[in-house]
Coordinates of C-alpha atoms in Angstrom, one line a residue:
X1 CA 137.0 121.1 136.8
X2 CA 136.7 117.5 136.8
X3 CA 135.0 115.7 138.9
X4 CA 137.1 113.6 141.8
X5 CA 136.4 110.9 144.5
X6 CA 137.4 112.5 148.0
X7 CA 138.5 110.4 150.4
X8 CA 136.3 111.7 153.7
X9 CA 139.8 111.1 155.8
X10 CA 143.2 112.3 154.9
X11 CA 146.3 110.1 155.2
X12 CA 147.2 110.8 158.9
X13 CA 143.6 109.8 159.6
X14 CA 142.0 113.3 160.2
X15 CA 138.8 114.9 158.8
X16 CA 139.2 117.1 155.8
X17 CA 136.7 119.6 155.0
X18 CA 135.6 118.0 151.1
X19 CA 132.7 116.8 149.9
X20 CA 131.7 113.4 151.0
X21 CA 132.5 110.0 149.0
X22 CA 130.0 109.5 146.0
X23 CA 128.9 106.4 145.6
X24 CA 128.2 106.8 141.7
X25 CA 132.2 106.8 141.3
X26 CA 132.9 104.0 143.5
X27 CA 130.5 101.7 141.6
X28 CA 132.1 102.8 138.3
X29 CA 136.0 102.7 139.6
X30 CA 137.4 100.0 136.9
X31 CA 134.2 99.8 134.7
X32 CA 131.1 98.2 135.0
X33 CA 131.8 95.4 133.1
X34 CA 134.4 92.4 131.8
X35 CA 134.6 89.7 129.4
X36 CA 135.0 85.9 130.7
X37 CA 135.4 82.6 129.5
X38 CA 132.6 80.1 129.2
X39 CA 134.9 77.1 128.7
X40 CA 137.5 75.9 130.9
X41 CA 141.6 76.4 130.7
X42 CA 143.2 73.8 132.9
X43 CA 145.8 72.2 131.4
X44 CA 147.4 71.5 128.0
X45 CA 144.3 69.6 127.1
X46 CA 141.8 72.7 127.3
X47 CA 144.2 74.4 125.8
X48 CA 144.9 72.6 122.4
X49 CA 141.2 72.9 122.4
X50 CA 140.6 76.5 122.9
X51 CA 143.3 77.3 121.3
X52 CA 145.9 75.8 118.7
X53 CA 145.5 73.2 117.5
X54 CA 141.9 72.9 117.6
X55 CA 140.7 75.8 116.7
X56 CA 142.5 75.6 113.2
X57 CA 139.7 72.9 112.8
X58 CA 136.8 75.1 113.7
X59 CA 138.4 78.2 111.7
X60 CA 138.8 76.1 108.3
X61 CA 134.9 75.0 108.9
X62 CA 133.8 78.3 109.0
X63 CA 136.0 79.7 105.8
X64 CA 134.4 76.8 104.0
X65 CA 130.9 77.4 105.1
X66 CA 130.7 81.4 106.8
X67 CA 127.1 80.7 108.3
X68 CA 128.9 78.6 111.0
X69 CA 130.7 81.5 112.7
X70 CA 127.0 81.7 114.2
X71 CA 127.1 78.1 115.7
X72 CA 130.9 78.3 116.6
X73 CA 131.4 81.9 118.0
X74 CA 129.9 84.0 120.2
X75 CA 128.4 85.8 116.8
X76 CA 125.3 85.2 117.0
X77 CA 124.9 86.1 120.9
X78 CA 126.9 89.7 121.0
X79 CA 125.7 93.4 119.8
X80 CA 128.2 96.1 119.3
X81 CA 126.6 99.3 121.1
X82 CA 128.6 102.7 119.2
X83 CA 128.4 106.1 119.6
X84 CA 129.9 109.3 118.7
X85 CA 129.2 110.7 122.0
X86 CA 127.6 113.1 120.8
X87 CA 124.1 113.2 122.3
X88 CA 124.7 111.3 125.5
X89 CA 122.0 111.6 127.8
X90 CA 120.7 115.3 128.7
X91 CA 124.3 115.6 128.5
X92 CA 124.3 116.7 124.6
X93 CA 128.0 116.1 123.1
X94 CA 130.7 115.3 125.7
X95 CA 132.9 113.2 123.4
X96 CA 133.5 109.1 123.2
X97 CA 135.6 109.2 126.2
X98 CA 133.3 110.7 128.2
X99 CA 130.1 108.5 126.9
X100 CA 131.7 104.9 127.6
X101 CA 130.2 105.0 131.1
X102 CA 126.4 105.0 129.7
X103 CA 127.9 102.5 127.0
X104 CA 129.1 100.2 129.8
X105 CA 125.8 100.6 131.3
X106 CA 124.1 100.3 128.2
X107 CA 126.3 96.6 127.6
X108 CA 125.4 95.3 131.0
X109 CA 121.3 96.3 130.7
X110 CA 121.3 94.0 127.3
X111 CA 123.0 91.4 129.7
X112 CA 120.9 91.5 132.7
X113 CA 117.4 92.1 131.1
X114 CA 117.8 90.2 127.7
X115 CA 120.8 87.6 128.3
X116 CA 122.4 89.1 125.3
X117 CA 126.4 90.2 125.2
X118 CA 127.0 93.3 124.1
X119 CA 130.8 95.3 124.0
X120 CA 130.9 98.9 124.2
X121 CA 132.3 101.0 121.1
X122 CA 132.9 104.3 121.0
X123 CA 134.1 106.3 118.1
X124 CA 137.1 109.4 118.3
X125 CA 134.6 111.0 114.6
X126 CA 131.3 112.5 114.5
X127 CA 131.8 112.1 110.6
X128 CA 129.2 110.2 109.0
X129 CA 130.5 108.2 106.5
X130 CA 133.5 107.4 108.6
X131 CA 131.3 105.9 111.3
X132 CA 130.1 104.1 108.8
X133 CA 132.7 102.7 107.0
X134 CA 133.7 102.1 110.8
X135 CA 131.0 100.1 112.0
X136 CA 131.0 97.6 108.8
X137 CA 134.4 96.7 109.2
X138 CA 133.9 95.4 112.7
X139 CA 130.8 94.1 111.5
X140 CA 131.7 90.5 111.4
X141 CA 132.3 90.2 114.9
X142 CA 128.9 91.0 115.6
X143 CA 125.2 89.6 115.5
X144 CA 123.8 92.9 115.7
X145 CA 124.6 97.0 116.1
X146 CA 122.7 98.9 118.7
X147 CA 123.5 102.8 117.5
X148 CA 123.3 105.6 121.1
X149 CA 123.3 108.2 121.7
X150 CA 123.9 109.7 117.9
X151 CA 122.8 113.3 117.5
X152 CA 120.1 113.8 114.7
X153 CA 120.2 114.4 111.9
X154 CA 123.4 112.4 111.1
X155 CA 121.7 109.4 113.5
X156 CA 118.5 108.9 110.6
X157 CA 121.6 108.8 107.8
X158 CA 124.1 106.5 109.4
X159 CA 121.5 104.1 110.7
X160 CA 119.8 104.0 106.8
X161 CA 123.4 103.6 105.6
X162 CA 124.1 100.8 107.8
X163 CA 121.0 99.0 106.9
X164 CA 121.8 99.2 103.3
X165 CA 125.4 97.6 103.9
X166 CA 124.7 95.0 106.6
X167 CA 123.0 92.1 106.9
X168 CA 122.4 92.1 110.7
X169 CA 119.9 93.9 112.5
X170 CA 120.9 97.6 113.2
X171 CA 118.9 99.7 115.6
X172 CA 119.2 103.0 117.0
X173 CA 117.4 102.9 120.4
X174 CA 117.1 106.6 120.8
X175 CA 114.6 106.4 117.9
X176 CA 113.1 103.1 118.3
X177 CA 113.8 101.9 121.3
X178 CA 111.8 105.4 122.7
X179 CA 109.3 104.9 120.0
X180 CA 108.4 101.4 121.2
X181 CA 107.9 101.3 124.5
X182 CA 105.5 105.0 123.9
X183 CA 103.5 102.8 121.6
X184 CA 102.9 100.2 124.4
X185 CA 102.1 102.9 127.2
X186 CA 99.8 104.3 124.4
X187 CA 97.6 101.1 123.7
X188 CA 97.1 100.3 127.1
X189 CA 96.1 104.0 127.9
X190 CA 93.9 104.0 125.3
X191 CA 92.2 100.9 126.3
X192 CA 92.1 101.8 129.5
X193 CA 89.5 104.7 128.5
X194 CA 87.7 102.8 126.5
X195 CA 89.6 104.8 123.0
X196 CA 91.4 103.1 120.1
X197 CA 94.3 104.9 118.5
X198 CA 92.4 106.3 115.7
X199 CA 90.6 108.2 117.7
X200 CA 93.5 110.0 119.1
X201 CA 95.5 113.1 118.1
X202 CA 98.6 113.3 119.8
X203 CA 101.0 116.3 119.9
X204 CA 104.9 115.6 120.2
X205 CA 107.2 118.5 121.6
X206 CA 110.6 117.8 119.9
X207 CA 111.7 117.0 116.7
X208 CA 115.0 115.4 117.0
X209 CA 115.8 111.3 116.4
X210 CA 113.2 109.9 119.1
X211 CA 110.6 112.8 118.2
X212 CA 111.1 112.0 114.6
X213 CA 110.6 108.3 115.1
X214 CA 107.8 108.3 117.6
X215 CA 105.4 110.3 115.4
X216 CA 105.9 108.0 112.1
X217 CA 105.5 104.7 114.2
X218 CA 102.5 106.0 115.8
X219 CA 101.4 106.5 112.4
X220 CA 102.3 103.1 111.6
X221 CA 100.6 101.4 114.1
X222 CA 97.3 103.7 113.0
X223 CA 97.3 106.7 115.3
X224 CA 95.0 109.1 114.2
X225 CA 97.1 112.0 113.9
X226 CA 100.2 113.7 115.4
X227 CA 101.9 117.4 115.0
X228 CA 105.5 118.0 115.9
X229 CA 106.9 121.0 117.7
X230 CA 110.4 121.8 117.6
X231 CA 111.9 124.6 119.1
X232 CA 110.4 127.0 116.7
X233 CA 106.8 125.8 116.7
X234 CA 104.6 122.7 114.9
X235 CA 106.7 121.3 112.0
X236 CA 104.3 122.3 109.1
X237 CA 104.8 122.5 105.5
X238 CA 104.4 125.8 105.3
X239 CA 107.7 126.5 107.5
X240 CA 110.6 127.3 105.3
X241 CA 113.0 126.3 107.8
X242 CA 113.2 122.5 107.5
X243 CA 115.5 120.4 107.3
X244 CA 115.1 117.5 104.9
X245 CA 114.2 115.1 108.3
X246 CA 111.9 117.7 109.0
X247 CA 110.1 118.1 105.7
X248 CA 109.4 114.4 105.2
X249 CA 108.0 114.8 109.1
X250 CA 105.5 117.9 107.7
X251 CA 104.6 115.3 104.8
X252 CA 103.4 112.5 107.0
X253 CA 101.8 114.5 110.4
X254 CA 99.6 117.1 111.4
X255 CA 96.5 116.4 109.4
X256 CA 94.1 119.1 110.7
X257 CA 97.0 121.4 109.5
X258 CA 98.0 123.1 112.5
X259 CA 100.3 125.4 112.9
X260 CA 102.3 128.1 115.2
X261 CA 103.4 127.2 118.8
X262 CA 103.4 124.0 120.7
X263 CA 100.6 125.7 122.9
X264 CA 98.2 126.3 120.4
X265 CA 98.4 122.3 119.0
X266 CA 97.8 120.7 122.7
X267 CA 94.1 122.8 122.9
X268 CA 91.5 119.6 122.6
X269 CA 94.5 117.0 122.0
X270 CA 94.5 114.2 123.5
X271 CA 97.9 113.6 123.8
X272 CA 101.1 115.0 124.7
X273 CA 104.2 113.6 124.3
X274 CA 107.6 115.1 125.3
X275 CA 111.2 114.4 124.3
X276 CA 112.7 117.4 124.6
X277 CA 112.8 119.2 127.4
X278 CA 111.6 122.3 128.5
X279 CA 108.5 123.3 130.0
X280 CA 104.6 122.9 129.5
X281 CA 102.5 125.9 131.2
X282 CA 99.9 124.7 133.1
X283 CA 97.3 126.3 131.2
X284 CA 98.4 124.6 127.8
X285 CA 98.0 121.1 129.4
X286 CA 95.0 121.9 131.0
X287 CA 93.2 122.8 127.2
X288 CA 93.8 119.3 126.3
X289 CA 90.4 117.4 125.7
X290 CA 89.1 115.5 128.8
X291 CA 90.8 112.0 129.8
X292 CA 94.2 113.2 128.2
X293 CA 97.5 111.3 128.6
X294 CA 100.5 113.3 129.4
X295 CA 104.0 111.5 128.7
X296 CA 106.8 113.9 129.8
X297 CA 109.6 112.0 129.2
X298 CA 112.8 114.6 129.5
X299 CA 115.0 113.4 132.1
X300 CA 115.8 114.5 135.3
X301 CA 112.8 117.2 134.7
X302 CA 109.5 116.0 133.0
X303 CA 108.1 119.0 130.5
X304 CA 104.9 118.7 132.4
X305 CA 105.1 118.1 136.2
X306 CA 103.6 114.6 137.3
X307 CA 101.5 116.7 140.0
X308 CA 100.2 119.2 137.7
X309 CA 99.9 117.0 135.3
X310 CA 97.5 114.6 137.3
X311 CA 95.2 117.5 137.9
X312 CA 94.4 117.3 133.9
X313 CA 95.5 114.0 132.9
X314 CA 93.8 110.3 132.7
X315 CA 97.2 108.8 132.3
X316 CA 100.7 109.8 133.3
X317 CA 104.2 109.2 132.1
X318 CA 107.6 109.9 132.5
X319 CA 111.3 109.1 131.4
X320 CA 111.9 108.9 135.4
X321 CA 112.3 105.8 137.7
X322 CA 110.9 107.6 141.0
X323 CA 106.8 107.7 139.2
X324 CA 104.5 105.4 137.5
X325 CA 104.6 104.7 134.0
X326 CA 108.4 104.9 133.5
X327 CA 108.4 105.0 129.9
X328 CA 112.0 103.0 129.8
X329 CA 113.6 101.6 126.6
X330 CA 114.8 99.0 128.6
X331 CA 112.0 97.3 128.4
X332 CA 112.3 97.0 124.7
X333 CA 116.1 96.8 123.2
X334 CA 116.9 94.1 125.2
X335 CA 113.8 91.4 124.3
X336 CA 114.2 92.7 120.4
X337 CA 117.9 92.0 120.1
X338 CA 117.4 88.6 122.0
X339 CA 114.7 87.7 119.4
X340 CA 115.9 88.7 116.5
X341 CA 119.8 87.1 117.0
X342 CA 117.6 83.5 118.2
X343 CA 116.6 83.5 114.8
X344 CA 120.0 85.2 112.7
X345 CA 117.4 87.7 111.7
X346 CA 119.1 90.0 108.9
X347 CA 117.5 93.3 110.1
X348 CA 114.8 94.4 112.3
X349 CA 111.4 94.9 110.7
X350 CA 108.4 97.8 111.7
X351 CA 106.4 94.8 112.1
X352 CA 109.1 93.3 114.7
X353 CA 108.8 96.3 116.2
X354 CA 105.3 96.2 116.9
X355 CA 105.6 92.5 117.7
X356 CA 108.0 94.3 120.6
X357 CA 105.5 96.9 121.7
X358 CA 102.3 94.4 121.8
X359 CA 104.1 92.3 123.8
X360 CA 105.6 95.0 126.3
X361 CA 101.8 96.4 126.2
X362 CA 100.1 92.6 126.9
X363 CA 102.5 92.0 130.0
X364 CA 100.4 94.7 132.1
X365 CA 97.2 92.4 131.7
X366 CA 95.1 92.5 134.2
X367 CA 97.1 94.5 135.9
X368 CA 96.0 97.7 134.0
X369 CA 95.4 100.9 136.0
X370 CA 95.9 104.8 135.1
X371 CA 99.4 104.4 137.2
X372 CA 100.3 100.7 135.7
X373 CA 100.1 101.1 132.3
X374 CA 103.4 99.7 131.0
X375 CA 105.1 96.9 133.1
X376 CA 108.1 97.6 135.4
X377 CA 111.8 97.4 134.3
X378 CA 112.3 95.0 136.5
X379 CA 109.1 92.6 135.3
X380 CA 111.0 89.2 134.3
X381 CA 108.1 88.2 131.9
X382 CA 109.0 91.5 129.6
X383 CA 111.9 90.6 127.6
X384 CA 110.8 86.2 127.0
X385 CA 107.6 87.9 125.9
X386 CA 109.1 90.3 123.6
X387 CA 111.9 88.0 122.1
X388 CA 109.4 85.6 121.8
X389 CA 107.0 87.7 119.6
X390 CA 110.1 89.5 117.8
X391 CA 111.1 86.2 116.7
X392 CA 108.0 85.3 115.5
X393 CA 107.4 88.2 113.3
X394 CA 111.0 88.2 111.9
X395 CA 109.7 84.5 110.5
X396 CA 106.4 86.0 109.5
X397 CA 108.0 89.0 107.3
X398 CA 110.6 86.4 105.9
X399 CA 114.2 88.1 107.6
X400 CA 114.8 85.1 110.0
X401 CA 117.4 82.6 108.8
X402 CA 116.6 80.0 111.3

């Protein structure tokens, strides 16, 4: 049955026996969001300007010299944030209708926290090459694509395909985003026990886009070693269940060659990571080695309990706003998308990315405490710092244009 805003009096004024108003629907009644101008329309004046005939001037510029749509436009300020709706949320696949709200919310956090635009797109196909094809026909309107809320494994595939085609950064935050802001809880956890990454092995329950991406950027950024669990146990190469995702994922992880359940892979690591769901037991999490960091980051319910975990943990994380250590991605999309459209960057590097998580990391300072290792969502230094050192590294690896 769909859900309904009850009005807590009828129409002649009396009580009715509903379920009170929810304020979640009144703040979304008529969207979250709207477009307005930034230039005035207040007489005939204005409007030869904004309009005909003036912008015939501004138009015939850019067809003579394209790289000017970024100076005259809103180009080069705007991302286009699509989905599929098929992995919205814990919600799993509730169509493009039903995903706009988080879209909307997704448009307005890229506003608020990274003074970047961003329009909402959602897409009536789950078809891969037909989100494709989709997305680089609006491309020119666009200064960058933020992919959500894509179920794997068509999210690695379109996201690959997209890169290939455009020349824009493209970014799917379930992966990276996720991936970024673990990296930066990570290094300051680590530091704050006196560790450095290679000297930790992490374990990762779940094996889907943000699973996938966390273990190989970890790698990247010189973890010592990470096994992946999906739903049927570590992702090893002697499985013969893989998917091709999967396989490349058994190439790259689980050096001490561990294999079987989830359980068996967290006794003496020092790391556990969740993006899955589900549930720890106790006595897995408490065969980790000593000063272990547990980052349980299913939403609304952590894999690992923030009280039981505390009883065996250094560190703790969680996906959730009500504990310490919210391990929140925005605290990354919004600073990378701001620093790579400042300098027309044509994609978004893994050295951008951990540009983004160093700086994320670095805004804790001296500030850095078993519950204050990664800086609040609501810390105005996060996203200068990381559009600042986004920027930077786009010019370092050669992909900025400006």
């Amino acid at each position: 049955m769909a859900a309904e805003i009850v009005n807590p009096r009828s129409e002649s004024g009396t009580e009715e026996a509903q379920e009170p108003f929810d304020p979640a629907f009144a703040l979304h009644r008529g969207g979250k969001m709207a477009i307005s101008a930034t230039v005035p329309l207040r007489d005939k004046d204005d409007l030869s300007l904004a309009y005909t005939p003036g912008v015939a001037k501004v138009c015939t510029a850019i067809a003579e010299q394209p790289e000017l749509v970024h100076d005259y436009t809103w180009k080069s300020q705007v991302v286009a944030v699509v989905t599929d709706g098929t992995a919205v949320l814990g919600l799993g696949d509730i169509g493009p209708e039903a995903s706009l709200p988080v879209m909307e919310g997704k448009a307005i956090l890229f506003k608020q926290f990274g003074g970047v635009d961003a329009v909402p797109i959602a897409l009536a196909t789950t078809d891969t090459d037909e989100i494709v094809e989709t997305v680089v026909r609006l491309a020119p309107s666009f200064g960058g694509v933020n992919l959500e809320d894509i179920s794997a494994p068509r999210c690695f595939e379109i996201e690959r395909k997209l890169q290939e085609r455009l020349d824009i950064p493209v970014f799917h935050d379930d992966q990276h985003g996720t991936a970024i802001v673990t990296l930066a809880a990570l290094r300051n956890a680590a530091k704050l026990t006196d560790r450095s990454l290679g000297e930790l092995r992490a374990v990762i329950s779940g094996a889907g886009a943000a699973g996938v991406a966390i273990a190989k950027f970890l790698l990247e950024a010189g973890l010592g070693d990470v096994a992946v669990a999906d739903r049927k146990g570590i992702v090893s190469r002697d499985r013969q269940d893989l998917t091709d995702v999967k396989r490349e994922i058994a190439e790259l992880t689980n050096k001490a060659g561990i294999s079987g359940s989830l359980e068996t892979a967290l006794a003496g690591a020092d790391v556990f990571i969740g993006v899955s769901g589900g549930t720890v037991p106790e006595a897995a999490v408490a065969s980790m080695a000593p000063n272990a960091f547990v980052f349980a980051m299913a939403n609304p319910n952590p894999e690992v309990h923030p009280d039981v975990a505390h009883k065996y943990a250094a560190v703790v994380a969680t996906g959730r706003s009500d504990y310490p250590n919210q391990i929140n991605n925005v605290l990354a999309f919004p600073g990378i998308f701001a620093g790579a459209l400042q300098v027309r960057a044509s994609r978004i590097t893994e050295g951008m990315k951990i540009a983004a998580a160093n700086a994320i990391a670095d805004v804790v300072g001296d500030q850095l405490a078993a519950d204050c290792v990664i800086p609040s969502p609501f810390d105005e230094r996060v996203a200068p710092a990381v559009a600042t050192a986004v920027a930077a590294a786009a010019r370092a690896e050669g992909v900025a244009r400006r």
